[in-house]
CSV table of C-alpha atoms and ligand atoms in Angstrom, one decimal:
chain,number,residue,atom,x,y,z
S,205,UNK,CA,142.3,122.2,34.4
S,206,UNK,CA,140.1,119.6,36.2
S,207,UNK,CA,141.6,117.8,39.2
S,208,UNK,CA,140.5,114.2,39.4
S,209,UNK,CA,140.2,111.6,42.1
S,210,UNK,CA,140.1,108.2,40.4
S,211,UNK,CA,138.8,105.6,42.9
S,212,UNK,CA,139.4,102.1,41.5
S,213,UNK,CA,142.1,103.2,39.0
S,214,UNK,CA,143.4,99.7,38.2
S,215,UNK,CA,139.9,98.3,37.2
S,216,UNK,CA,138.5,98.5,33.7
S,217,UNK,CA,136.7,101.9,34.2
S,218,UNK,CA,139.6,103.4,36.1
S,219,UNK,CA,142.1,102.4,33.4
S,220,UNK,CA,139.9,103.7,30.6
S,221,UNK,CA,139.6,107.0,32.5
S,222,UNK,CA,143.3,107.2,32.7
S,223,UNK,CA,143.5,106.6,28.9
S,224,UNK,CA,141.2,109.7,28.5
S,225,UNK,CA,143.5,111.7,30.9
S,226,UNK,CA,146.5,110.6,28.8
S,227,UNK,CA,144.7,111.9,25.6
S,228,UNK,CA,143.8,115.2,27.2
S,229,UNK,CA,146.6,116.3,29.6
S,230,UNK,CA,145.6,119.9,29.0
S,231,UNK,CA,142.1,119.3,30.6
S,232,UNK,CA,142.7,116.8,33.4
S,233,UNK,CA,145.2,116.3,36.2
S,234,UNK,CA,145.2,113.3,38.6
S,235,UNK,CA,145.1,114.5,42.2
S,236,UNK,CA,144.4,111.2,43.9
S,237,UNK,CA,144.3,107.5,42.9
S,238,UNK,CA,143.0,104.4,44.8
S,239,UNK,CA,143.2,100.7,44.1
S,240,UNK,CA,142.5,97.7,46.3
S,241,UNK,CA,145.1,95.0,45.6
S,242,UNK,CA,146.7,95.5,42.2
S,243,UNK,CA,149.8,97.3,43.6
S,244,UNK,CA,152.1,96.7,40.6
S,245,UNK,CA,149.7,98.4,38.2
S,246,UNK,CA,149.0,101.2,40.7
S,247,UNK,CA,152.7,101.8,41.1
S,248,UNK,CA,153.0,102.3,37.3
S,249,UNK,CA,150.1,104.7,37.3
S,250,UNK,CA,151.6,106.7,40.1
S,251,UNK,CA,154.9,107.1,38.2
S,252,UNK,CA,153.0,108.3,35.1
S,253,UNK,CA,150.3,110.5,36.6
S,254,UNK,CA,152.0,111.7,39.8
S,255,UNK,CA,149.0,112.0,42.2
S,256,UNK,CA,149.5,113.7,45.5
S,257,UNK,CA,147.8,111.0,47.5
S,258,UNK,CA,146.9,107.3,46.9
S,259,UNK,CA,145.0,104.8,48.9
S,260,UNK,CA,145.1,101.0,48.9
S,261,UNK,CA,143.1,98.3,50.7
S,262,UNK,CA,145.2,97.7,53.9
S,263,UNK,CA,148.5,98.4,55.7
S,264,UNK,CA,150.3,95.5,54.0
S,265,UNK,CA,149.4,96.8,50.6
S,266,UNK,CA,150.5,100.3,51.6
S,267,UNK,CA,153.9,99.0,52.7
S,268,UNK,CA,154.3,96.9,49.6
S,269,UNK,CA,153.4,100.0,47.5
S,270,UNK,CA,155.8,102.2,49.4
S,271,UNK,CA,158.7,99.7,48.7
S,272,UNK,CA,157.8,99.6,45.0
S,273,UNK,CA,157.9,103.4,44.8
S,274,UNK,CA,161.5,103.7,46.2
S,275,UNK,CA,163.4,106.6,44.6
S,276,UNK,CA,160.6,107.8,42.4
S,277,UNK,CA,157.6,110.1,42.8
S,278,UNK,CA,156.4,109.7,46.4
S,279,UNK,CA,152.7,110.5,47.1
S,280,UNK,CA,151.1,110.2,50.5
S,281,UNK,CA,150.0,106.7,51.0
S,282,UNK,CA,146.9,105.9,53.1
S,283,UNK,CA,144.7,102.8,53.3
S,284,UNK,CA,141.3,101.3,54.1
S,285,UNK,CA,137.9,102.8,54.2
S,286,UNK,CA,139.2,106.0,55.7
S,287,UNK,CA,142.0,106.2,53.1
S,288,UNK,CA,139.4,105.8,50.3
S,289,UNK,CA,137.3,108.6,51.8
S,290,UNK,CA,140.4,110.8,52.1
S,291,UNK,CA,141.1,110.3,48.4
S,292,UNK,CA,137.5,111.2,47.5
S,293,UNK,CA,137.3,114.3,49.7
S,294,UNK,CA,140.8,115.7,49.1
S,295,UNK,CA,140.8,119.5,49.0
S,296,UNK,CA,142.5,119.6,45.6
S,297,UNK,CA,139.9,117.4,43.9
S,298,UNK,CA,137.1,118.8,41.7
S,299,UNK,CA,135.6,115.6,40.3
S,300,UNK,CA,135.6,112.1,41.8
S,301,UNK,CA,135.3,109.2,39.5
S,302,UNK,CA,133.9,106.5,41.7
S,303,UNK,CA,134.8,103.2,39.9
S,304,UNK,CA,135.4,100.9,42.9
S,305,UNK,CA,133.6,97.6,42.8
S,306,UNK,CA,130.9,96.6,45.2
S,307,UNK,CA,129.6,97.9,48.6
S,308,UNK,CA,133.1,99.4,49.4
S,309,UNK,CA,132.1,102.4,47.2
S,310,UNK,CA,129.5,103.7,49.5
S,311,UNK,CA,131.7,105.3,52.2
S,312,UNK,CA,133.9,107.2,49.7
S,313,UNK,CA,130.8,108.3,47.7
S,314,UNK,CA,129.3,109.9,50.9
S,315,UNK,CA,132.7,111.5,51.7
S,316,UNK,CA,132.7,113.0,48.2
S,317,UNK,CA,129.2,114.3,48.5
S,318,UNK,CA,129.8,115.7,51.9
S,319,UNK,CA,132.7,117.7,50.6
S,320,UNK,CA,130.6,119.0,47.7
S,321,UNK,CA,132.5,117.3,44.8
S,322,UNK,CA,131.2,116.6,41.4
S,323,UNK,CA,130.8,112.8,41.2
S,324,UNK,CA,131.1,110.7,38.1
S,325,UNK,CA,129.4,107.6,39.5
S,326,UNK,CA,130.3,104.2,38.1
S,327,UNK,CA,129.8,102.3,41.3
S,328,UNK,CA,126.2,100.9,41.1
S,329,UNK,CA,126.0,99.9,44.8
S,330,UNK,CA,126.1,103.4,46.1
S,331,UNK,CA,122.6,104.1,44.7
S,332,UNK,CA,121.3,100.6,45.0
S,333,UNK,CA,122.2,100.3,48.7
S,334,UNK,CA,121.5,103.7,49.9
S,335,UNK,CA,119.8,105.6,47.0
S,336,UNK,CA,117.4,107.6,49.1
S,337,UNK,CA,120.0,108.7,51.6
S,338,UNK,CA,122.7,109.4,48.9
S,339,UNK,CA,120.4,111.5,46.7
S,340,UNK,CA,119.0,113.5,49.7
S,341,UNK,CA,122.6,114.2,50.8
S,342,UNK,CA,123.7,115.2,47.3
S,343,UNK,CA,120.7,117.7,47.1
S,344,UNK,CA,121.6,119.1,50.5
S,345,UNK,CA,125.3,119.5,49.6
S,346,UNK,CA,124.7,120.7,46.0
S,347,UNK,CA,126.9,117.8,44.8
S,348,UNK,CA,126.2,116.8,41.2
S,349,UNK,CA,126.1,113.1,40.4
S,350,UNK,CA,126.9,112.3,36.7
S,351,UNK,CA,126.3,108.7,35.6
S,352,UNK,CA,129.1,106.7,34.1
S,353,UNK,CA,127.1,103.6,33.4
S,354,UNK,CA,126.5,103.6,29.6
S,355,UNK,CA,122.7,103.2,30.0
S,356,UNK,CA,122.3,106.0,32.5
S,357,UNK,CA,124.7,108.2,30.6
S,358,UNK,CA,122.5,107.6,27.6
S,359,UNK,CA,119.3,108.5,29.6
S,360,UNK,CA,121.1,111.6,31.0
S,361,UNK,CA,122.1,112.7,27.5
S,362,UNK,CA,118.6,112.0,26.1
S,363,UNK,CA,117.1,114.2,28.8
S,364,UNK,CA,119.4,117.2,27.9
S,365,UNK,CA,117.4,120.1,26.3
S,366,UNK,CA,114.0,118.5,27.3
S,367,UNK,CA,111.6,119.3,30.1
S,368,UNK,CA,111.7,116.7,32.8
S,369,UNK,CA,107.9,116.9,33.2
S,370,UNK,CA,107.5,115.8,29.6
S,371,UNK,CA,109.3,112.5,30.3
S,372,UNK,CA,106.9,109.5,30.0
S,373,UNK,CA,109.1,106.5,29.9
S,374,UNK,CA,112.6,105.2,30.1
S,375,UNK,CA,113.7,102.3,27.9
S,376,UNK,CA,116.7,100.7,29.6
S,377,UNK,CA,118.5,98.5,27.0
S,378,UNK,CA,120.3,95.3,27.8
S,379,UNK,CA,122.6,93.2,25.6
S,380,UNK,CA,120.9,90.1,27.0
S,381,UNK,CA,124.3,88.6,28.0
S,382,UNK,CA,125.7,85.3,26.8
S,383,UNK,CA,122.6,83.2,27.6
S,384,UNK,CA,120.0,85.3,25.8
S,385,UNK,CA,119.2,82.4,23.4
S,386,UNK,CA,120.1,79.5,25.8
S,387,UNK,CA,117.0,77.5,26.7
S,388,UNK,CA,115.9,77.5,30.3
S,389,UNK,CA,116.4,73.7,30.5
S,390,UNK,CA,120.1,74.1,29.9
S,391,UNK,CA,120.6,76.8,32.6
S,392,UNK,CA,121.6,74.3,35.3
S,393,UNK,CA,124.6,73.2,33.1
S,394,UNK,CA,126.0,76.7,32.7
S,395,UNK,CA,129.7,76.8,33.8
S,396,UNK,CA,131.7,79.7,35.1
S,397,UNK,CA,133.7,79.9,31.8
S,398,UNK,CA,130.4,80.1,29.8
S,399,UNK,CA,129.2,83.0,32.1
S,400,UNK,CA,132.5,84.9,31.8
S,401,UNK,CA,132.2,85.0,28.0
S,402,UNK,CA,130.3,88.2,27.3
S,403,UNK,CA,129.2,88.8,23.7
S,404,UNK,CA,129.6,92.6,23.4
S,405,UNK,CA,131.1,94.3,26.5
S,406,UNK,CA,134.6,93.7,27.9
S,407,UNK,CA,134.3,94.2,31.7
S,408,UNK,CA,135.5,93.0,35.1
S,409,UNK,CA,134.5,89.5,36.4
S,410,UNK,CA,131.8,90.5,38.9
S,411,UNK,CA,129.9,92.7,36.4
S,412,UNK,CA,130.3,90.1,33.6
S,413,UNK,CA,128.5,87.6,35.8
S,414,UNK,CA,125.9,90.2,36.7
S,415,UNK,CA,125.4,90.7,32.9
S,416,UNK,CA,124.9,87.0,32.4
S,417,UNK,CA,122.2,86.8,35.2
S,418,UNK,CA,120.7,90.2,34.0
S,419,UNK,CA,121.2,91.3,37.7
S,420,UNK,CA,123.3,94.1,36.2
S,421,UNK,CA,120.1,95.4,34.6
S,422,UNK,CA,118.2,94.9,37.8
S,423,UNK,CA,120.8,97.1,39.6
S,424,UNK,CA,120.4,99.6,36.8
S,425,UNK,CA,116.6,99.8,37.2
S,426,UNK,CA,117.2,100.7,40.9
S,427,UNK,CA,119.9,103.2,40.0
S,428,UNK,CA,117.7,104.9,37.3
S,429,UNK,CA,114.8,105.2,39.8
S,430,UNK,CA,117.1,107.3,42.1
S,431,UNK,CA,119.1,109.2,39.4
S,432,UNK,CA,116.1,110.3,37.4
S,433,UNK,CA,113.5,110.4,40.1
S,434,UNK,CA,111.1,108.0,38.3
S,435,UNK,CA,108.9,105.1,39.5
S,436,UNK,CA,109.9,101.5,38.6
S,437,UNK,CA,106.7,101.4,36.4
S,438,UNK,CA,108.2,104.1,34.2
S,439,UNK,CA,111.2,101.9,33.3
S,440,UNK,CA,111.0,99.2,30.7
S,441,UNK,CA,113.9,96.9,30.0
S,442,UNK,CA,114.5,96.0,26.4
S,443,UNK,CA,116.9,93.4,25.2
S,444,UNK,CA,119.0,94.9,22.4
S,445,UNK,CA,121.8,92.4,21.5
S,446,UNK,CA,123.8,94.8,19.3
S,447,UNK,CA,124.4,97.2,22.2
S,448,UNK,CA,124.4,100.2,19.9
S,449,UNK,CA,121.4,102.0,21.4
S,450,UNK,CA,122.6,102.6,25.0
S,451,UNK,CA,119.1,103.6,26.3
S,452,UNK,CA,116.2,105.8,25.3
S,453,UNK,CA,113.7,108.3,26.8
S,454,UNK,CA,110.1,108.5,25.6
S,455,UNK,CA,108.2,111.8,25.8
S,456,UNK,CA,104.6,112.8,26.0
S,457,UNK,CA,104.3,113.6,22.3
S,458,UNK,CA,105.4,110.0,21.4
S,459,UNK,CA,109.0,111.1,20.5
S,460,UNK,CA,111.9,108.9,21.6
S,461,UNK,CA,115.4,110.3,22.2
S,462,UNK,CA,118.1,107.6,22.0
S,463,UNK,CA,121.8,107.8,22.5
S,464,UNK,CA,123.9,105.5,20.3
S,465,UNK,CA,127.5,104.6,20.0
S,466,UNK,CA,129.9,101.7,19.9
S,467,UNK,CA,129.7,99.4,23.0
S,468,UNK,CA,132.8,101.0,24.6
S,469,UNK,CA,132.7,102.5,28.1
S,470,UNK,CA,135.1,105.3,27.1
S,471,UNK,CA,132.3,107.4,25.6
S,472,UNK,CA,130.2,107.4,28.8
S,473,UNK,CA,133.3,108.0,31.0
S,474,UNK,CA,134.5,111.0,28.9
S,475,UNK,CA,131.0,112.5,29.0
S,476,UNK,CA,130.8,112.1,32.8
S,477,UNK,CA,134.2,113.8,33.2
S,478,UNK,CA,133.7,116.7,30.8
S,479,UNK,CA,130.0,116.9,29.8
S,480,UNK,CA,128.3,118.8,28.3
S,481,UNK,CA,131.5,119.3,26.3
S,482,UNK,CA,132.4,116.3,24.2
S,483,UNK,CA,136.0,115.2,23.9
S,484,UNK,CA,137.7,113.7,21.0
S,485,UNK,CA,138.7,110.3,22.3
S,486,UNK,CA,139.4,108.6,19.0
S,487,UNK,CA,136.1,106.7,19.0
S,488,UNK,CA,134.7,105.6,15.7
S,489,UNK,CA,131.0,105.7,14.9
S,490,UNK,CA,129.1,102.4,14.7
S,491,UNK,CA,129.5,101.0,11.2
S,492,UNK,CA,125.8,101.3,10.0
S,493,UNK,CA,126.7,99.7,6.6
S,494,UNK,CA,127.8,96.5,8.3
S,495,UNK,CA,125.1,96.4,11.0
S,496,UNK,CA,122.4,94.3,9.4
S,497,UNK,CA,119.8,95.4,12.0
S,498,UNK,CA,119.0,96.8,15.4
S,499,UNK,CA,116.6,94.5,17.2
S,500,UNK,CA,114.7,94.9,20.5
S,501,UNK,CA,112.9,92.2,22.4
S,502,UNK,CA,111.2,91.6,25.8
S,503,UNK,CA,113.5,90.0,28.4
S,504,UNK,CA,112.6,86.5,29.6
S,505,UNK,CA,112.0,86.8,33.4
S,506,UNK,CA,111.6,83.1,33.8
S,507,UNK,CA,115.2,82.7,32.7
S,508,UNK,CA,116.4,85.9,34.4
S,509,UNK,CA,114.3,86.5,37.6
S,510,UNK,CA,116.8,89.1,38.6
S,511,UNK,CA,114.6,91.7,36.9
S,512,UNK,CA,111.7,90.7,39.1
S,513,UNK,CA,113.8,90.9,42.2
S,514,UNK,CA,114.9,94.4,41.3
S,515,UNK,CA,111.3,95.6,40.6
S,516,UNK,CA,110.2,94.0,43.9
S,517,UNK,CA,113.1,95.7,45.8
S,518,UNK,CA,112.2,99.1,44.2
S,519,UNK,CA,108.6,98.7,45.4
S,520,UNK,CA,109.5,97.6,48.9
S,521,UNK,CA,112.3,100.2,49.2
S,522,UNK,CA,114.0,100.7,52.6
S,523,UNK,CA,116.7,98.1,53.1
S,524,UNK,CA,115.4,95.7,50.5
S,525,UNK,CA,117.5,96.9,47.5
S,526,UNK,CA,120.6,96.7,49.8
S,527,UNK,CA,119.7,93.2,50.8
S,528,UNK,CA,119.2,92.2,47.1
S,529,UNK,CA,122.5,93.6,46.2
S,530,UNK,CA,124.5,92.1,49.1
S,531,UNK,CA,122.9,88.7,48.5
S,532,UNK,CA,123.9,89.0,44.8
S,533,UNK,CA,127.4,89.9,45.7
S,534,UNK,CA,127.8,87.0,48.1
S,535,UNK,CA,126.2,84.6,45.6
S,536,UNK,CA,128.3,85.8,42.7
S,537,UNK,CA,131.5,85.5,44.8
S,538,UNK,CA,130.6,81.9,45.6
S,539,UNK,CA,129.9,81.2,41.9
S,540,UNK,CA,133.3,82.7,40.9
S,541,UNK,CA,134.9,80.3,43.4
S,542,UNK,CA,132.9,77.4,41.8
S,543,UNK,CA,131.1,76.7,45.1
S,544,UNK,CA,127.6,77.0,43.6
S,545,UNK,CA,126.0,76.6,40.2
S,546,UNK,CA,124.7,79.4,38.0
S,547,UNK,CA,121.0,79.0,38.9
S,548,UNK,CA,121.9,78.9,42.6
S,549,UNK,CA,122.6,82.6,42.3
S,550,UNK,CA,118.9,83.3,41.7
S,551,UNK,CA,117.8,80.9,44.4
S,552,UNK,CA,120.0,82.4,47.0
S,553,UNK,CA,118.9,85.9,46.3
S,554,UNK,CA,115.2,84.9,46.3
S,555,UNK,CA,115.5,83.1,49.6
S,556,UNK,CA,117.4,86.0,51.2
S,557,UNK,CA,114.9,88.6,50.1
S,558,UNK,CA,112.0,86.4,51.3
S,559,UNK,CA,113.4,86.1,54.8
S,560,UNK,CA,114.4,89.8,55.1
S,561,UNK,CA,112.4,92.0,57.4
S,562,UNK,CA,112.5,95.3,55.5
S,563,UNK,CA,113.3,98.5,57.4
S,564,UNK,CA,111.8,101.8,56.0
S,565,UNK,CA,113.8,104.9,55.7
S,566,UNK,CA,117.0,103.3,57.0
S,567,UNK,CA,120.0,105.3,58.2
S,568,UNK,CA,123.5,104.3,57.2
S,569,UNK,CA,124.0,101.9,60.1
S,570,UNK,CA,120.8,100.0,59.3
S,571,UNK,CA,121.9,99.8,55.7
S,572,UNK,CA,125.3,98.4,56.7
S,573,UNK,CA,123.6,95.9,59.1
S,574,UNK,CA,121.2,94.8,56.4
S,575,UNK,CA,124.1,94.3,54.0
S,576,UNK,CA,126.0,92.1,56.5
S,577,UNK,CA,122.9,90.2,57.4
S,578,UNK,CA,122.2,89.4,53.7
S,579,UNK,CA,125.8,88.2,53.1
S,580,UNK,CA,125.7,86.0,56.2
S,581,UNK,CA,122.3,84.6,55.2
S,582,UNK,CA,123.7,83.6,51.8
S,583,UNK,CA,126.7,82.0,53.3
S,584,UNK,CA,124.6,80.0,55.7
S,585,UNK,CA,122.3,78.9,52.9
S,586,UNK,CA,125.3,77.6,50.9
U,280,LIG,MG1,125.5,99.3,32.1
């Protein structure tokens, strides 16, 4: 029986993970849960899965949750950054599913690594902000990091049974988002509603905007560099609108290993929780008779400069990936509040990266400082 910590249990990844737990109660037990603000949903999850400890964003949310749990199963309730770290490093926990959104995932990720947990990593920012530091710490503590992102899960699975030194290239596939065929001239007219309408994946708001700008792919380039210890040059992004091939690995003999499936995160989540065993999660195969074709095309970096930002951040290393990520988060938040236009997201990230003085081999406090600086810079530019 695997004891799970599910951090970000009310989000789309967290809820899917709980669906998997519900299907396989003989394999998984929920030891801890965390959520930020969705107290009603969290209260329901607590009654169903009976975790020993839960954490929420702040004291008010903790009090609200405690009131809502009156008379029922009563877990320990903690809150804030320390609370999330507690949930991640809880002695009962074997595997931590880190599915919190944004930079808030970094502290609990480090807490999980420091207590030697197995980590199913869905939070991109952990590796984007502090990839060098996090991977070094994971090596030192012998903590395994299993990717939950569908692309990295695909790469991970395509590497199984092959020698790492035979790897020549990683093909990171991208759906292309809702504006793949929109001409550049129409980009200034893109609205929030247009951007939230993703063609193949059903996800949270922030990541849906990141998919529309292709920044999601940019973050994934940086993640892949750290997870698989490759150079940015070894990663090629391919737009694959059908989202059936989740990514591929090319080997020295010209062979390509690809992992395919329906565009549903459940497959990658289940593999991160139980791999190399595969669980029956009621997932159908892609219907190859109805798929007219699988196509691949080069991304348009004039429309989507996010990819160039990410390659640049990978080359500069140090605090630059963190600054790119923080600038993106702040810009996307402003776009979600309709304070800026779609193309302003790119402009704000570019301006912030240009003015940043990059620090090499940063420690955690330099990373946090760079993160704050980038957010403030974006706000001042708006
Ligand atoms: Mg992905």
